[in-house]
Structure formats: C-alpha cells, structure tokens
Short mmCIF file of N, CA and C in Angstrom, two decimals:
data_model
loop_
_atom_site.label_atom_id
_atom_site.label_comp_id
_atom_site.label_asym_id
_atom_site.label_seq_id
_atom_site.Cartn_x
_atom_site.Cartn_y
_atom_site.Cartn_z
N UNK A 1273 95.00 130.10 117.31
CA UNK A 1273 94.63 128.73 117.83
C UNK A 1273 95.97 127.91 117.88
N UNK A 1274 96.13 127.19 118.89
CA UNK A 1274 97.29 126.28 119.07
C UNK A 1274 96.79 124.84 119.20
N UNK A 1275 97.32 123.97 118.44
CA UNK A 1275 96.95 122.64 118.53
C UNK A 1275 98.16 121.86 119.15
N UNK A 1276 98.02 121.12 120.17
CA UNK A 1276 99.20 120.31 120.71
C UNK A 1276 98.99 118.88 120.25
N UNK A 1277 100.07 118.20 120.11
CA UNK A 1277 99.87 116.77 119.85
C UNK A 1277 99.33 116.07 121.04
N UNK A 1278 99.09 114.85 120.91
CA UNK A 1278 98.33 114.15 121.89
C UNK A 1278 99.12 114.02 123.19
N UNK A 1279 100.30 114.36 123.19
CA UNK A 1279 101.11 114.25 124.47
C UNK A 1279 102.06 115.51 124.68
N UNK A 1280 102.28 115.90 125.92
CA UNK A 1280 103.12 116.96 126.20
C UNK A 1280 103.81 116.72 127.60
N UNK A 1281 104.86 117.53 127.89
CA UNK A 1281 105.56 117.31 129.20
C UNK A 1281 104.88 118.08 130.17
N UNK A 1282 104.59 117.42 131.37
CA UNK A 1282 103.84 118.09 132.41
C UNK A 1282 104.61 117.63 133.73
N UNK A 1283 105.03 118.56 134.49
CA UNK A 1283 105.68 118.15 135.90
C UNK A 1283 104.97 118.94 136.85
N UNK A 1284 104.28 118.19 137.84
CA UNK A 1284 103.61 118.84 138.76
C UNK A 1284 104.16 118.40 140.22
N UNK A 1285 104.40 119.29 141.16
CA UNK A 1285 104.89 118.84 142.43
C UNK A 1285 104.20 119.73 143.54
N UNK A 1286 103.99 119.18 144.65
CA UNK A 1286 103.50 119.91 145.76
C UNK A 1286 104.55 120.19 146.76
N UNK A 1287 104.33 121.13 147.69
CA UNK A 1287 105.20 121.28 148.80
C UNK A 1287 104.75 120.17 149.72
N UNK A 1288 105.72 119.70 150.53
CA UNK A 1288 105.42 118.62 151.53
C UNK A 1288 105.74 117.29 151.05
N UNK A 1289 105.16 116.30 151.68
CA UNK A 1289 105.53 114.87 151.35
C UNK A 1289 105.05 114.42 149.96
N UNK A 1290 103.98 115.00 149.48
CA UNK A 1290 103.35 114.55 148.38
C UNK A 1290 103.88 115.13 147.12
N UNK A 1291 104.27 114.40 146.14
CA UNK A 1291 104.53 114.95 144.85
C UNK A 1291 103.94 114.11 143.66
N UNK A 1292 103.55 114.83 142.75
CA UNK A 1292 102.85 114.11 141.58
C UNK A 1292 103.73 114.54 140.28
N UNK A 1293 104.28 113.59 139.58
CA UNK A 1293 105.01 113.90 138.47
C UNK A 1293 104.38 113.07 137.30
N UNK A 1294 104.03 113.80 136.21
CA UNK A 1294 103.53 113.10 134.95
C UNK A 1294 104.31 113.67 133.82
N UNK A 1295 105.06 112.82 133.20
CA UNK A 1295 105.92 113.28 132.02
C UNK A 1295 105.39 112.60 130.76
N UNK A 1296 105.20 113.25 129.77
CA UNK A 1296 104.84 112.78 128.54
C UNK A 1296 105.63 113.64 127.53
N UNK A 1297 106.06 113.09 126.36
CA UNK A 1297 106.89 113.79 125.44
C UNK A 1297 106.07 114.74 124.55
N UNK A 1298 106.46 115.91 124.33
CA UNK A 1298 105.87 116.75 123.36
C UNK A 1298 106.41 116.55 121.92
N UNK A 1299 105.64 116.04 121.10
CA UNK A 1299 106.07 115.72 119.75
C UNK A 1299 106.00 116.89 118.77
N UNK A 1300 104.87 117.68 118.85
CA UNK A 1300 104.81 118.81 117.80
C UNK A 1300 103.64 119.71 118.33
N UNK A 1301 103.72 120.91 117.87
CA UNK A 1301 102.62 121.96 118.12
C UNK A 1301 102.35 122.48 116.79
N UNK A 1302 101.08 122.62 116.48
CA UNK A 1302 100.59 123.34 115.26
C UNK A 1302 100.07 124.63 115.61
N UNK A 1303 100.67 125.72 115.10
CA UNK A 1303 100.20 127.02 115.45
C UNK A 1303 99.50 127.70 114.30
N UNK A 1304 98.23 128.05 114.52
CA UNK A 1304 97.36 128.58 113.45
C UNK A 1304 97.44 130.09 113.59
N UNK A 1305 98.71 130.55 113.22
CA UNK A 1305 99.01 132.01 113.25
C UNK A 1305 99.10 132.49 111.80
N UNK A 1306 99.60 131.74 110.93
CA UNK A 1306 99.72 132.06 109.56
C UNK A 1306 98.73 131.43 108.71
N UNK A 1307 98.00 132.06 107.85
CA UNK A 1307 96.99 131.42 106.94
C UNK A 1307 97.64 131.18 105.61
N UNK A 1308 98.21 132.17 105.00
CA UNK A 1308 98.90 131.99 103.78
C UNK A 1308 100.01 132.85 103.63
N UNK A 1309 100.90 132.59 102.72
CA UNK A 1309 101.91 133.39 102.22
C UNK A 1309 101.58 133.68 100.71
N UNK A 1310 101.85 135.03 100.30
CA UNK A 1310 101.62 135.38 98.95
C UNK A 1310 102.81 136.07 98.32
N UNK A 1311 103.32 135.42 97.33
CA UNK A 1311 104.63 135.99 96.78
C UNK A 1311 105.02 135.23 95.52
N UNK A 1312 106.32 135.33 95.12
CA UNK A 1312 106.86 134.72 94.01
C UNK A 1312 107.64 133.49 94.43
N UNK A 1313 107.32 132.40 93.80
CA UNK A 1313 108.16 131.16 94.06
C UNK A 1313 109.53 131.33 93.38
N UNK A 1314 110.57 131.30 94.26
CA UNK A 1314 111.83 131.55 93.64
C UNK A 1314 112.71 130.44 93.45
N UNK A 1315 112.53 129.28 94.25
CA UNK A 1315 113.34 128.11 94.21
C UNK A 1315 112.43 126.91 94.46
N UNK A 1316 112.84 125.70 93.85
CA UNK A 1316 112.16 124.56 94.11
C UNK A 1316 113.21 123.50 94.41
N UNK A 1317 112.93 122.65 95.39
CA UNK A 1317 113.78 121.55 95.84
C UNK A 1317 112.94 120.17 95.84
N UNK A 1318 113.47 119.07 96.35
CA UNK A 1318 112.85 117.83 96.34
C UNK A 1318 111.55 117.88 96.96
N UNK A 1319 111.42 118.51 98.09
CA UNK A 1319 110.24 118.41 98.93
C UNK A 1319 109.71 119.80 99.46
N UNK A 1320 110.39 120.92 99.00
CA UNK A 1320 109.98 122.22 99.47
C UNK A 1320 110.23 123.30 98.45
N UNK A 1321 109.64 124.42 98.62
CA UNK A 1321 109.80 125.51 97.78
C UNK A 1321 110.21 126.74 98.63
N UNK A 1322 110.78 127.77 97.92
CA UNK A 1322 111.02 129.00 98.61
C UNK A 1322 110.07 129.98 97.90
N UNK A 1323 109.26 130.81 98.74
CA UNK A 1323 108.45 131.79 98.23
C UNK A 1323 108.91 133.11 98.83
N UNK A 1324 109.16 134.06 97.90
CA UNK A 1324 109.56 135.52 98.44
C UNK A 1324 108.46 136.39 98.64
N UNK A 1325 108.44 136.74 99.89
CA UNK A 1325 107.40 137.75 100.22
C UNK A 1325 107.96 138.90 100.83
N UNK A 1326 107.80 140.15 100.21
CA UNK A 1326 108.37 141.31 100.61
C UNK A 1326 109.85 141.35 100.90
N UNK A 1327 110.66 140.53 99.97
CA UNK A 1327 112.06 140.53 100.21
C UNK A 1327 112.51 139.46 101.09
N UNK A 1328 111.69 138.57 101.71
CA UNK A 1328 112.04 137.59 102.61
C UNK A 1328 111.67 136.19 101.98
N UNK A 1329 112.61 135.29 101.91
CA UNK A 1329 112.38 134.04 101.26
C UNK A 1329 111.97 132.97 102.45
N UNK A 1330 110.78 132.45 102.29
CA UNK A 1330 110.19 131.43 103.25
C UNK A 1330 110.30 130.11 102.71
N UNK A 1331 110.95 129.17 103.43
CA UNK A 1331 111.03 127.81 102.98
C UNK A 1331 109.82 126.99 103.40
N UNK A 1332 109.02 126.44 102.40
CA UNK A 1332 107.87 125.83 102.80
C UNK A 1332 107.85 124.46 102.21
N UNK A 1333 107.63 123.42 103.10
CA UNK A 1333 107.54 122.08 102.73
C UNK A 1333 106.18 121.78 102.03
N UNK A 1334 106.08 121.18 100.86
CA UNK A 1334 104.84 120.98 100.20
C UNK A 1334 104.71 119.58 99.74
N UNK A 1335 103.42 119.02 99.61
CA UNK A 1335 103.14 117.76 99.15
C UNK A 1335 103.74 117.52 97.76
N UNK A 1336 103.51 118.50 96.88
CA UNK A 1336 103.90 118.34 95.52
C UNK A 1336 104.55 119.62 95.01
N UNK A 1337 105.91 119.69 94.58
CA UNK A 1337 106.51 120.79 94.13
C UNK A 1337 105.94 121.23 92.75
N UNK A 1338 105.35 120.30 91.98
CA UNK A 1338 104.89 120.62 90.72
C UNK A 1338 103.68 121.62 90.78
N UNK A 1339 103.04 121.79 91.95
CA UNK A 1339 102.00 122.79 92.13
C UNK A 1339 102.43 124.24 92.15
N UNK A 1340 103.87 124.40 92.25
CA UNK A 1340 104.36 125.66 92.52
C UNK A 1340 105.44 126.04 91.52
N UNK A 1341 105.16 126.40 90.31
CA UNK A 1341 106.25 126.75 89.31
C UNK A 1341 107.01 127.97 89.66
N UNK A 1342 108.26 127.86 89.49
CA UNK A 1342 109.29 129.13 89.75
C UNK A 1342 108.84 130.22 88.94
N UNK A 1343 108.87 131.35 89.50
CA UNK A 1343 108.65 132.71 88.85
C UNK A 1343 107.28 133.09 88.82
N UNK A 1344 106.28 132.28 89.36
CA UNK A 1344 104.85 132.71 89.39
C UNK A 1344 104.52 133.22 90.80
N UNK A 1345 103.62 134.22 90.69
CA UNK A 1345 102.96 134.66 91.91
C UNK A 1345 102.06 133.64 92.43
N UNK A 1346 102.22 133.26 93.66
CA UNK A 1346 101.36 132.23 94.25
C UNK A 1346 100.75 132.54 95.66
N UNK A 1347 99.70 131.93 96.02
CA UNK A 1347 99.27 131.90 97.31
C UNK A 1347 99.69 130.41 97.73
N UNK A 1348 100.28 130.37 99.05
CA UNK A 1348 100.56 129.11 99.54
C UNK A 1348 99.91 129.04 100.90
N UNK A 1349 98.83 128.25 101.11
CA UNK A 1349 98.14 128.12 102.36
C UNK A 1349 99.03 127.26 103.36
N UNK A 1350 99.38 127.85 104.38
CA UNK A 1350 100.37 127.30 105.22
C UNK A 1350 99.93 126.89 106.64
N UNK A 1351 100.55 125.94 107.17
CA UNK A 1351 100.47 125.57 108.63
C UNK A 1351 101.81 125.57 109.14
N UNK A 1352 101.97 126.30 110.41
CA UNK A 1352 103.27 126.51 110.98
C UNK A 1352 103.43 125.39 112.12
N UNK A 1353 104.48 124.65 112.04
CA UNK A 1353 104.68 123.54 112.90
C UNK A 1353 105.90 123.81 113.77
N UNK A 1354 105.78 123.51 115.01
CA UNK A 1354 106.98 123.54 116.01
C UNK A 1354 107.09 122.16 116.48
N UNK A 1355 108.28 121.58 116.10
CA UNK A 1355 108.52 120.17 116.70
C UNK A 1355 109.68 120.31 117.64
N UNK A 1356 110.15 119.19 118.22
CA UNK A 1356 111.20 119.17 119.24
C UNK A 1356 112.47 119.70 118.58
N UNK A 1357 112.63 119.47 117.29
CA UNK A 1357 113.99 119.84 116.66
C UNK A 1357 113.98 121.05 115.60
N UNK A 1358 112.86 121.46 115.25
CA UNK A 1358 112.74 122.49 114.26
C UNK A 1358 111.35 123.14 114.25
N UNK A 1359 111.38 124.30 113.54
CA UNK A 1359 110.11 125.09 113.23
C UNK A 1359 110.07 125.04 111.78
N UNK A 1360 108.80 124.88 111.21
CA UNK A 1360 108.78 124.86 109.70
C UNK A 1360 107.32 125.11 109.25
N UNK A 1361 107.14 125.47 107.98
CA UNK A 1361 105.94 125.65 107.37
C UNK A 1361 105.63 124.35 106.41
N UNK A 1362 104.34 123.95 106.52
CA UNK A 1362 103.91 123.02 105.44
C UNK A 1362 102.84 123.82 104.60
N UNK A 1363 102.98 123.72 103.30
CA UNK A 1363 102.05 124.66 102.46
C UNK A 1363 101.28 123.78 101.48
N UNK A 1364 100.16 124.40 101.13
CA UNK A 1364 99.25 123.70 100.25
C UNK A 1364 98.74 124.76 99.13
N UNK A 1365 98.52 124.16 97.95
CA UNK A 1365 97.97 124.90 96.78
C UNK A 1365 96.56 125.39 97.00
N UNK A 1366 95.71 124.59 97.62
CA UNK A 1366 94.29 124.87 97.89
C UNK A 1366 94.08 124.94 99.36
N UNK A 1367 93.11 125.81 99.68
CA UNK A 1367 92.74 125.98 101.09
C UNK A 1367 92.03 124.73 101.62
N UNK A 1368 91.36 124.03 100.77
CA UNK A 1368 90.64 122.85 101.22
C UNK A 1368 91.70 121.69 101.56
N UNK A 1369 92.85 121.69 100.85
CA UNK A 1369 93.93 120.73 101.16
C UNK A 1369 94.43 120.97 102.54
N UNK A 1370 94.61 122.36 102.78
CA UNK A 1370 95.11 122.69 104.20
C UNK A 1370 94.20 122.29 105.23
N UNK A 1371 92.90 122.43 105.03
CA UNK A 1371 91.90 122.12 106.07
C UNK A 1371 91.85 120.58 106.19
N UNK A 1372 91.96 119.89 105.09
CA UNK A 1372 92.06 118.45 105.14
C UNK A 1372 93.21 117.98 106.10
N UNK A 1373 94.44 118.56 105.65
CA UNK A 1373 95.59 118.27 106.46
C UNK A 1373 95.36 118.49 108.11
N UNK A 1374 94.73 119.54 108.45
CA UNK A 1374 94.42 119.80 109.75
C UNK A 1374 93.50 118.80 110.38
N UNK A 1375 92.59 118.32 109.64
CA UNK A 1375 91.63 117.33 110.03
C UNK A 1375 92.42 115.91 110.24
N UNK A 1376 93.33 115.62 109.27
CA UNK A 1376 94.08 114.51 109.45
C UNK A 1376 94.92 114.56 110.73
N UNK A 1377 95.65 115.63 111.03
CA UNK A 1377 96.46 115.71 112.15
C UNK A 1377 95.78 115.77 113.44
N UNK A 1378 94.41 115.80 113.36
CA UNK A 1378 93.56 115.81 114.65
C UNK A 1378 93.24 114.39 114.92
N UNK A 1379 93.47 113.37 114.13
CA UNK A 1379 93.28 112.03 114.36
C UNK A 1379 94.43 111.47 115.26
N UNK A 1380 94.07 110.75 116.26
CA UNK A 1380 95.16 110.14 117.16
C UNK A 1380 95.99 109.26 116.27
N UNK A 1381 97.36 109.54 116.48
CA UNK A 1381 98.45 108.78 115.80
C UNK A 1381 98.88 109.27 114.38
N UNK A 1382 98.13 110.38 114.04
CA UNK A 1382 98.60 111.06 112.82
C UNK A 1382 99.16 112.34 113.14
N UNK A 1383 100.47 112.50 112.89
CA UNK A 1383 101.22 113.77 113.05
C UNK A 1383 101.38 114.49 111.85
N UNK A 1384 102.07 115.63 111.82
CA UNK A 1384 102.26 116.34 110.54
C UNK A 1384 103.14 115.52 109.50
N UNK A 1385 104.12 114.81 110.01
CA UNK A 1385 104.94 113.99 108.94
C UNK A 1385 104.04 112.93 108.32
N UNK A 1386 103.29 112.26 109.08
CA UNK A 1386 102.47 111.15 108.58
C UNK A 1386 101.44 111.69 107.52
N UNK A 1387 100.79 112.85 108.05
CA UNK A 1387 99.74 113.48 107.08
C UNK A 1387 100.27 113.94 105.89
N UNK A 1388 101.61 114.54 105.97
CA UNK A 1388 102.19 115.01 104.78
C UNK A 1388 102.61 113.83 103.89
N UNK A 1389 103.16 112.77 104.41
CA UNK A 1389 103.52 111.64 103.60
C UNK A 1389 102.30 111.04 102.76
N UNK A 1390 101.11 111.04 103.55
CA UNK A 1390 99.98 110.59 102.84
C UNK A 1390 99.58 111.44 101.73
N UNK A 1391 99.67 112.76 101.91
CA UNK A 1391 99.28 113.63 100.81
C UNK A 1391 100.33 113.74 99.69
N UNK A 1392 101.63 113.29 100.02
CA UNK A 1392 102.60 113.24 98.94
C UNK A 1392 102.39 111.97 98.09
N UNK A 1393 101.70 110.95 98.64
CA UNK A 1393 101.56 109.71 97.90
C UNK A 1393 100.25 109.78 97.12
N UNK A 1394 99.28 110.58 97.47
CA UNK A 1394 97.96 110.62 96.70
C UNK A 1394 97.27 111.84 97.00
N UNK A 1395 96.40 112.40 96.01
CA UNK A 1395 95.80 113.67 96.21
C UNK A 1395 94.86 113.65 97.36
N UNK A 1396 94.64 114.77 97.89
CA UNK A 1396 93.86 114.85 99.14
C UNK A 1396 92.25 114.58 98.77
N UNK A 1397 91.97 114.78 97.48
CA UNK A 1397 90.61 114.39 97.06
C UNK A 1397 90.34 112.96 96.97
N UNK A 1398 91.51 112.22 96.62
CA UNK A 1398 91.35 110.77 96.68
C UNK A 1398 91.32 110.19 98.10
N UNK A 1399 92.06 110.89 99.09
CA UNK A 1399 92.10 110.40 100.45
C UNK A 1399 90.62 110.69 101.06
N UNK A 1400 90.20 111.88 100.62
CA UNK A 1400 88.83 112.23 101.14
C UNK A 1400 87.79 111.26 100.75
N UNK A 1401 87.81 110.85 99.47
CA UNK A 1401 86.96 109.83 98.90
C UNK A 1401 87.02 108.54 99.70
N UNK A 1402 88.26 108.15 99.89
CA UNK A 1402 88.58 106.79 100.56
C UNK A 1402 87.88 106.82 101.94
N UNK A 1403 88.07 108.00 102.64
CA UNK A 1403 87.55 108.16 103.99
C UNK A 1403 86.01 107.95 103.95
N UNK A 1404 85.32 108.91 103.01
CA UNK A 1404 83.92 108.81 102.92
C UNK A 1404 83.36 107.46 102.57
N UNK A 1405 84.08 106.73 101.73
CA UNK A 1405 83.60 105.31 101.42
C UNK A 1405 84.02 104.43 102.45
N UNK A 1406 84.87 104.76 103.45
CA UNK A 1406 85.22 103.73 104.47
C UNK A 1406 86.25 102.70 103.90
N UNK A 1407 87.10 103.18 103.07
CA UNK A 1407 87.96 102.19 102.32
C UNK A 1407 89.19 101.91 103.23
N UNK A 1408 89.16 101.13 104.11
CA UNK A 1408 90.13 100.79 105.13
C UNK A 1408 91.39 100.15 104.45
N UNK A 1409 91.11 99.33 103.37
CA UNK A 1409 92.23 98.59 102.71
C UNK A 1409 93.03 99.64 101.88
N UNK A 1410 92.39 100.63 101.34
CA UNK A 1410 93.07 101.66 100.54
C UNK A 1410 93.95 102.45 101.48
N UNK A 1411 93.30 102.92 102.58
CA UNK A 1411 93.98 103.81 103.56
C UNK A 1411 95.20 103.12 104.23
N UNK A 1412 95.02 101.82 104.55
CA UNK A 1412 96.08 101.02 105.21
C UNK A 1412 97.19 100.78 104.22
N UNK A 1413 97.11 100.91 102.89
CA UNK A 1413 98.04 100.76 101.93
C UNK A 1413 99.05 102.01 101.77
N UNK A 1414 98.67 103.09 102.34
CA UNK A 1414 99.39 104.35 102.35
C UNK A 1414 100.56 104.27 103.41
N UNK A 1415 101.62 105.06 103.14
CA UNK A 1415 102.78 104.99 103.99
C UNK A 1415 102.42 105.27 105.49
N UNK A 1416 102.95 104.36 106.44
CA UNK A 1416 102.86 104.55 107.87
C UNK A 1416 101.44 104.57 108.34
N UNK A 1417 100.54 103.94 107.54
CA UNK A 1417 99.21 103.66 108.05
C UNK A 1417 98.75 102.24 108.09
N UNK A 1418 98.48 101.82 109.25
CA UNK A 1418 98.10 100.47 109.56
C UNK A 1418 96.52 100.34 109.57
N UNK A 1419 96.01 99.13 109.88
CA UNK A 1419 94.66 98.98 109.92
C UNK A 1419 93.98 99.82 111.06
N UNK A 1420 94.73 99.83 112.18
CA UNK A 1420 94.10 100.53 113.42
C UNK A 1420 94.01 102.09 113.06
N UNK A 1421 95.06 102.62 112.58
CA UNK A 1421 94.99 104.10 112.21
C UNK A 1421 94.02 104.38 111.04
N UNK A 1422 93.95 103.43 110.08
CA UNK A 1422 92.98 103.63 108.94
C UNK A 1422 91.57 103.76 109.58
N UNK A 1423 91.27 102.84 110.50
CA UNK A 1423 89.95 102.90 111.17
C UNK A 1423 89.76 104.09 112.02
N UNK A 1424 90.80 104.60 112.59
CA UNK A 1424 90.72 105.91 113.29
C UNK A 1424 90.41 107.09 112.38
N UNK A 1425 90.92 107.07 111.33
CA UNK A 1425 90.76 108.03 110.25
C UNK A 1425 89.42 108.08 109.82
N UNK A 1426 88.82 106.90 109.48
CA UNK A 1426 87.50 106.70 109.05
C UNK A 1426 86.44 107.13 110.13
#
C-alpha cells in the first residue's frame, strides 16, 4: 500500500489548443512495504537508533530512544517515508503505536514530522485518550497543533 500526502504534482496537457496544467507539491509518500525490523540495537542517537539486521545497520527515527536499549534484540515496527529530500524509517516499540501514527498521518494537515513530534512529546496512549475524550485544548497544546488541526484529529 502507498499513501500519498494530500498533494502531489500533476501536469496534464492535450494536443491542440487546449492544455490543462495542475501543479501541486508532493510533500511525502508513506510506503507500507516494511512492517518491522528485527535485530540488535547497536547505536542510539538523539532521535534515532541503528538496528543491525543480518549485518546491515538500519537507521530508524523513533519517538523515544529509551524504548530501544543498545545490545538488545528488538522488533521495531517501521513506516518507510519518502519525502522530497530523503528516504527514512520511523520506528515504534509497539504495533499499536505504529497503527496510531498511520491514523494520525491520514488526518489532513498532519504529516509524518508533525505526527512524530506529537508522539515525542507524549505517549500515544495519552494522545489516544485525548482524542476519544475530544480534548481539543490538550491536543492544541501539542507542538504544531492548532485548534483547527485539533478538531480535525478529533
């Protein structure tokens, strides 16, 4: 499955006098090609870890590096993102957190970076609770989330 952001570049033209051109910028694509990586966490940095799988080290951006101790065998549930300037993995400790991230990014105005920043600031279970309760004030207090976006999330 491939999920496109809400906009993409599209140029259409016809032969003859008529031409139609519609251009919108492609911000990101989420490719549902990888489900998880299983291996040993070998390095931790400020916002990402490296997990070695069959001799290859994969760099994975994570909401909390504390969930991934160095030297331990781990499953990291991943989402593969292609943006205008890079390709990268975002990984999660729990499958439910991955699914929650995918739901967040399906909301208009919430891209991978915004969803990740939300999950870095608070647990996904707390976010889930705020959404179920319709707590607009709490959601709009999160990074990059205004009232309009909070309402769209709810």
